[in-house]
Each structure stands twice: as structure tokens, then as C-alpha cells.
Short mmCIF file of C-alpha atoms in Angstrom, two decimals:
data_model
loop_
_atom_site.label_atom_id
_atom_site.label_comp_id
_atom_site.label_asym_id
_atom_site.label_seq_id
_atom_site.Cartn_x
_atom_site.Cartn_y
_atom_site.Cartn_z
CA MET A 1 -14.87 -12.68 0.08
CA LYS A 2 -16.18 -14.58 -2.90
CA ASP A 3 -12.77 -14.67 -4.63
CA GLY A 4 -11.00 -15.97 -1.54
CA ILE A 5 -8.90 -12.83 -1.07
CA ILE A 6 -9.25 -11.26 2.38
CA LEU A 7 -7.74 -7.83 1.71
CA TRP A 8 -5.61 -6.46 -1.08
CA GLU A 9 -3.89 -3.14 -1.47
CA ALA A 10 -3.41 -1.11 -4.62
CA HIS A 11 0.10 0.24 -4.14
CA ARG A 12 0.88 3.94 -4.66
CA ALA A 13 -2.63 5.30 -5.03
CA GLY A 14 -4.41 2.60 -6.91
CA ALA A 15 -2.20 1.51 -9.77
CA GLY A 16 1.44 1.77 -8.75
CA GLY A 17 2.14 4.27 -11.50
CA TYR A 18 1.92 1.46 -14.06
CA GLU A 19 -1.74 1.04 -14.95
CA LEU A 20 -2.59 4.69 -14.18
CA PRO A 21 -0.56 7.72 -13.06
CA GLU A 22 0.15 7.44 -9.36
CA SER A 23 -1.22 9.75 -6.68
CA CYS A 24 -4.08 11.31 -8.67
CA LEU A 25 -7.74 11.00 -7.68
CA ALA A 26 -8.47 8.81 -10.74
CA ALA A 27 -5.91 6.26 -9.51
CA PHE A 28 -7.61 6.08 -6.12
CA GLU A 29 -10.99 5.65 -7.77
CA TYR A 30 -9.48 2.90 -9.93
CA GLY A 31 -8.24 1.03 -6.85
CA TRP A 32 -11.62 1.35 -5.15
CA GLU A 33 -13.52 0.29 -8.26
CA MET A 34 -11.27 -2.78 -8.51
CA GLY A 35 -12.21 -3.71 -4.95
CA GLY A 36 -8.89 -2.84 -3.29
CA ARG A 37 -7.55 -0.46 -0.67
CA PRO A 38 -5.59 2.26 -2.50
CA GLU A 39 -2.50 3.56 -0.73
CA ALA A 40 -1.62 7.18 -0.02
CA ASP A 41 1.90 8.34 0.83
CA VAL A 42 1.79 11.61 2.75
CA ASN A 43 3.73 14.81 2.12
CA VAL A 44 2.82 18.33 3.31
CA THR A 45 2.90 21.46 1.14
CA SER A 46 4.51 24.72 2.21
CA ASP A 47 1.11 25.98 3.40
CA GLY A 48 0.27 22.86 5.41
CA VAL A 49 -1.92 20.84 3.03
CA MET A 50 -1.45 17.06 3.35
CA VAL A 51 -1.17 15.47 -0.10
CA SER A 52 -0.73 11.97 -1.49
CA LEU A 53 2.74 11.86 -3.06
CA HIS A 54 5.33 9.15 -2.54
CA ASP A 55 8.55 11.08 -3.14
CA SER A 56 9.72 14.26 -1.46
CA THR A 57 9.95 15.92 -4.91
CA LEU A 58 7.93 15.77 -8.14
CA ASP A 59 10.87 14.97 -10.41
CA ARG A 60 10.19 11.25 -10.91
CA ILE A 61 6.46 11.38 -11.64
CA CYS A 62 6.43 14.62 -13.64
CA PRO A 63 8.90 14.60 -16.57
CA ARG A 64 7.44 17.88 -17.84
CA LEU A 65 8.04 19.61 -14.52
CA PRO A 66 9.08 23.26 -14.94
CA GLU A 67 12.80 23.76 -14.38
CA HIS A 68 12.32 26.06 -11.38
CA LEU A 69 10.47 23.26 -9.52
CA ARG A 70 13.01 20.50 -10.19
CA GLY A 71 14.61 19.23 -7.02
CA ARG A 72 12.31 21.28 -4.82
CA HIS A 73 10.68 19.45 -1.94
CA ILE A 74 6.92 19.30 -1.71
CA SER A 75 7.31 21.23 1.54
CA GLU A 76 8.63 24.15 -0.56
CA ILE A 77 5.68 24.16 -2.97
CA SER A 78 2.29 25.65 -2.13
CA TRP A 79 -0.99 23.81 -2.62
CA ALA A 80 -2.02 26.35 -5.27
CA GLN A 81 1.20 25.70 -7.20
CA LEU A 82 0.78 21.94 -6.89
CA GLN A 83 -2.71 22.07 -8.34
CA GLN A 84 -1.30 23.64 -11.51
CA ILE A 85 1.10 20.73 -12.13
CA ASP A 86 -0.10 17.93 -14.42
CA ILE A 87 1.20 14.56 -13.19
CA GLY A 88 -0.69 12.65 -15.88
CA TRP A 89 0.60 10.77 -18.89
CA GLU A 90 0.47 11.68 -22.57
CA ASP A 91 -2.49 9.29 -23.03
CA PHE A 92 -3.99 10.11 -19.61
CA PRO A 93 -3.49 13.87 -19.18
CA ASP A 94 -4.80 16.53 -16.83
CA GLN A 95 -4.20 14.61 -13.60
CA HIS A 96 -3.18 16.27 -10.35
CA ALA A 97 -2.03 15.34 -6.87
CA VAL A 98 -4.92 14.89 -4.46
CA ASP A 99 -5.12 16.20 -0.91
CA LEU A 100 -5.92 13.79 1.92
CA GLU A 101 -9.03 15.65 3.06
CA THR A 102 -10.60 15.01 -0.36
CA LEU A 103 -9.88 11.30 0.07
CA PHE A 104 -11.27 11.30 3.61
CA ALA A 105 -14.44 12.96 2.32
CA VAL A 106 -14.83 10.11 -0.18
CA LEU A 107 -14.47 7.57 2.65
CA GLN A 108 -17.05 9.47 4.69
CA ARG A 109 -19.55 9.27 1.81
CA CYS A 110 -18.70 5.63 1.06
CA PRO A 111 -18.29 3.70 4.36
CA GLU A 112 -17.65 0.45 2.49
CA ARG A 113 -14.38 1.85 1.14
CA HIS A 114 -11.00 1.67 2.86
CA MET A 115 -7.53 3.06 2.20
CA VAL A 116 -3.94 2.68 3.38
CA ILE A 117 -1.77 5.56 4.52
CA ASP A 118 1.98 4.96 4.38
CA TYR A 119 3.76 7.22 6.86
CA LYS A 120 6.17 9.59 5.16
CA ARG A 121 6.60 13.30 6.02
CA VAL A 122 3.78 14.45 8.27
CA ALA A 123 3.16 15.00 11.97
CA ILE A 124 1.26 11.99 13.32
CA SER A 125 -0.97 14.19 15.47
CA ASP A 126 -1.99 16.32 12.46
CA LEU A 127 -2.76 13.27 10.33
CA ALA A 128 -4.80 11.61 13.06
CA ALA A 129 -6.70 14.85 13.71
CA ALA A 130 -7.77 15.04 10.05
CA ILE A 131 -8.82 11.37 10.07
CA ASN A 132 -10.84 11.84 13.26
CA LYS A 133 -12.38 15.05 11.90
CA TYR A 134 -14.04 13.01 9.13
CA GLY A 135 -14.78 10.04 11.40
CA VAL A 136 -13.08 7.54 9.08
CA ALA A 137 -10.48 5.94 11.37
CA ALA A 138 -12.11 2.50 11.02
CA GLN A 139 -11.58 2.76 7.23
CA ILE A 140 -7.86 3.54 7.53
CA THR A 141 -4.85 1.26 7.70
CA PHE A 142 -1.78 3.20 8.85
CA ALA A 143 1.44 1.66 7.53
CA CYS A 144 5.05 2.19 8.59
CA SER A 145 8.33 0.29 8.92
CA ASP A 146 8.68 1.38 12.57
CA PRO A 147 6.45 -0.44 15.10
CA GLY A 148 6.93 2.41 17.58
CA VAL A 149 5.37 4.91 15.17
CA LEU A 150 2.45 2.55 14.59
CA ARG A 151 1.81 2.26 18.32
CA GLU A 152 1.98 6.03 18.69
CA PHE A 153 -0.55 6.51 15.89
CA LYS A 154 -2.85 3.91 17.46
CA GLU A 155 -3.08 6.10 20.56
CA TYR A 156 -4.41 9.00 18.43
CA ALA A 157 -6.77 6.86 16.30
CA PRO A 158 -7.53 3.60 18.12
CA ALA A 159 -10.15 2.50 15.58
CA ALA A 160 -7.59 2.41 12.73
CA ARG A 161 -5.70 -0.66 11.62
CA THR A 162 -1.89 -0.64 11.75
CA LYS A 163 0.48 -2.34 9.32
CA ASN A 164 4.19 -2.94 9.85
CA TRP A 165 5.87 -3.41 6.47
CA LEU A 166 9.09 -5.38 6.51
CA GLY A 167 11.62 -4.68 3.76
CA GLY A 168 15.30 -5.24 3.04
CA SER A 169 17.17 -8.49 2.59
CA ALA A 170 15.56 -11.83 3.35
CA GLU A 171 17.59 -12.11 6.55
CA ALA A 172 16.61 -8.60 7.64
CA ILE A 173 12.93 -9.37 7.10
CA LYS A 174 13.21 -12.56 9.15
CA GLU A 175 14.91 -10.72 12.01
CA LYS A 176 12.25 -7.99 12.02
CA PHE A 177 9.46 -10.55 12.03
CA GLU A 178 11.08 -12.42 14.92
CA ARG A 179 11.25 -9.20 16.95
CA LEU A 180 7.56 -8.56 16.30
CA GLN A 181 6.76 -12.06 17.48
CA GLN A 182 8.82 -11.54 20.63
CA GLU A 183 6.80 -8.36 21.25
CA LYS A 184 3.59 -10.35 20.61
CA PHE A 185 2.75 -7.96 17.75
CA GLN A 186 1.77 -5.28 20.26
CA GLY A 187 -0.28 -2.55 18.55
CA ILE A 188 0.05 -4.24 15.14
CA THR A 189 -2.92 -5.60 13.19
CA GLU A 190 -1.16 -6.37 9.87
CA VAL A 191 2.36 -7.36 8.80
CA GLN A 192 3.55 -7.00 5.22
CA LEU A 193 6.47 -9.02 3.85
CA HIS A 194 8.31 -7.61 0.84
CA LEU A 195 8.92 -10.33 -1.73
CA ASN A 196 12.01 -9.10 -3.52
CA ASP A 197 12.85 -10.70 -6.82
CA ALA A 198 15.63 -13.31 -6.87
CA ALA A 199 14.88 -14.75 -10.34
CA GLY A 200 14.37 -18.28 -9.04
CA LYS A 201 12.79 -20.90 -11.29
CA SER A 202 10.12 -22.63 -9.19
CA TRP A 203 10.03 -19.78 -6.59
CA ARG A 204 11.29 -16.42 -7.81
CA TYR A 205 11.61 -14.55 -4.49
CA ALA A 206 14.50 -14.08 -2.06
CA LEU A 207 12.29 -14.84 0.94
CA GLU A 208 11.82 -18.61 1.01
CA PRO A 209 8.31 -20.08 0.75
CA GLU A 210 8.91 -22.07 3.94
CA PHE A 211 9.38 -18.83 5.88
CA VAL A 212 6.31 -17.21 4.34
CA ALA A 213 4.22 -20.25 5.30
CA ARG A 214 5.60 -20.23 8.86
CA ALA A 215 5.05 -16.47 9.22
CA LEU A 216 1.47 -16.95 8.06
CA GLN A 217 0.88 -19.60 10.70
CA ILE A 218 2.46 -17.51 13.47
CA SER A 219 0.56 -14.33 12.56
CA ARG A 220 -2.73 -16.20 12.63
CA THR A 221 -1.95 -17.32 16.17
CA TYR A 222 -1.83 -13.64 17.19
CA ASP A 223 -4.86 -12.67 15.06
CA VAL A 224 -2.60 -10.59 12.81
CA LEU A 225 -3.18 -10.40 9.07
CA LEU A 226 -0.14 -11.40 7.00
CA GLN A 227 0.21 -9.58 3.67
CA VAL A 228 2.84 -9.94 0.96
CA LEU A 229 4.09 -7.42 -1.58
CA PRO A 230 5.47 -9.23 -4.63
CA TRP A 231 7.11 -6.43 -6.60
CA LYS A 232 6.95 -8.58 -9.73
CA PHE A 233 4.78 -11.57 -10.49
CA GLU A 234 3.51 -13.73 -13.29
CA ARG A 235 0.74 -16.33 -13.20
CA ASN A 236 2.86 -19.16 -11.77
CA ASP A 237 4.41 -16.87 -9.15
CA LEU A 238 1.04 -15.73 -7.82
CA PHE A 239 -0.30 -19.29 -7.91
CA ALA A 240 2.67 -20.43 -5.79
CA ILE A 241 2.03 -17.70 -3.18
CA LEU A 242 -1.69 -18.47 -3.06
CA ASP A 243 -0.92 -22.18 -2.63
CA LEU A 244 0.84 -21.27 0.65
CA GLY A 245 -2.46 -19.97 1.98
CA VAL A 246 -1.65 -16.25 1.68
CA ARG A 247 -4.81 -14.25 1.10
CA SER A 248 -3.68 -10.64 1.45
CA PHE A 249 -1.56 -8.78 -1.09
CA ALA A 250 -0.23 -5.37 -2.04
CA VAL A 251 0.35 -4.98 -5.78
CA ASP A 252 1.42 -2.45 -8.39
CA PHE A 253 -0.67 -4.13 -11.11
CA PRO A 254 -4.28 -4.45 -9.84
CA ASN A 255 -5.83 -5.50 -13.14
CA LYS A 256 -3.23 -8.20 -13.73
CA PHE A 257 -3.56 -9.35 -10.12
CA LYS A 258 -7.34 -9.67 -10.28
CA LYS A 259 -7.23 -11.63 -13.54
CA ILE A 260 -4.77 -14.18 -12.15
CA CYS A 261 -6.79 -14.53 -8.93
CA ALA A 262 -9.94 -15.16 -10.98
CA ASP A 263 -8.11 -17.93 -12.84
CA TYR A 264 -6.75 -19.43 -9.61
CA PHE A 265 -9.99 -19.56 -7.63
CA THR A 266 -12.12 -20.95 -10.45
CA ARG A 267 -9.83 -23.94 -10.99
CA SER A 268 -10.41 -25.55 -7.59
CA PRO A 269 -13.43 -24.62 -5.44
CA GLU A 270 -11.63 -25.89 -2.32
CA ARG A 271 -9.16 -23.00 -2.67
CA TYR A 272 -11.77 -20.47 -1.57
#
């Protein structure tokens, strides 16, 4: 791409719940308009509608949630009830959770768009059936922490991409990556490394830059895309990651991310 970034993901439905309310259709549109792949986390309502919501309840994202719905799982709430709940902000009101079929219909109309689905609380066969119904598997990246689940999904929707996200401590991430390498990344097209904050001075993350650089080199050998998720970043942090050669990101702050990338790639043409 012209800015040097291969693929980037807008975490939690386009804006991470920071630049826009998470999991509403406007957040997805925001992620797409910014040029990213917005992410959907899947829950299922009591009447079987698959919706994009990260948590199993609405408590965190809806401070004005009626008392009788507090603590109730999405699986105990009907789609009709969910549509009546405003998950927007005071300055961005009248926003509602979106169902996956609406998102798949958008992909069907706009084949240049892509999205990420992070596996949460849904039957893999049901999810794949809906994706195949709309013929958008090639526009989907299915993400999970379990490689076995990714391989199972790939059997249902072979045209989809699969992403194994690796979280936890730095040592845990290294061990998981080593296992993937031993398995020759079977059934995996992308690997995401969580960059947890360690408040370092020249490099702020717990996962050392030497490991990130080595993982990037190894993944390229297997034709696997390496992505990083820096939970927090400032200009110098993102510059340091880009200097390693990383060109795929997941972020909670798309607007901030794009501005810093624009600054980075205009300073040295050879960085493209």
C-alpha cells in the first residue's frame, strides 16, 4: 500500500471504544473509512442472533443499562431487547449493537472491504454458515488464541484467513510462537503478538524488540503475516516498531495510528 502498511486492524469494532463507541455500526464504518479491518467479537442472543459484542454482558459498555439487565448474559437477552439499548456516549448517542448478518451484507456490497472476527461465544459451524451464505469468506479473518479452533474453522470456510493471537507474559508469548513454528504454522495465515506495556524508556514493551524482529523473519519464511497489538503507543513507540520492519498492526486508536504512520513514511521514502 502507498503508506507502507500491509494490513491494520481497528480493534473492537473500529475504534476500540476510545474514538467511537465500540460494537455499533458507526464504529465499523469508521474503521472501514479509515482503511482498516474492523474487528467483531461474537455473542449470540437468546433467540439465536449473532451480534458484535466483546463482553458476555452489557455492563461495561452501557453505564445507563436498566437495572434488570445488569449482569445478564447476552445469551439471556433477545435481539428485540438488545435493539432498544443505547450503547452510545453522551456526545455520540443513539448507537446500538449490530448483528453479524448486517456486517456481512456490507461486505457483500463492498468487496474491497474486510473485517476480523474474534472467536468468543458462538458455534463455529453456525458462524461459518452465515459467512458462506453471503459469500464473503475471502473478506474475513477469523481470530482466536487456540490454533485448533482456527484449523477447525478453516475446514468450514477455507477461503478465510486465520489469525492466532498470542497474549500473556512475554515468556508465554515466546513459548506459544515456538510451538506454532514447530507445527509449521499449519492452518494459520496470521500471527498477532500482544505488546504489553512495561514502561521502558527506549522500548516500552515487555516483549523485547529482538524477539519481535526474529518472529517477523521466521513468519515470513512460512508466508505468515506477523501483526502486533501495542495496547498503548506514542510517536516514538510506533516509530520503533516500524523500524523493526513490522507492517501489520491492531490498534485501539485508528486516527492516532494513521497520523503517526503518515509522519513516519513521509520522512524517509526508503521506509515504504
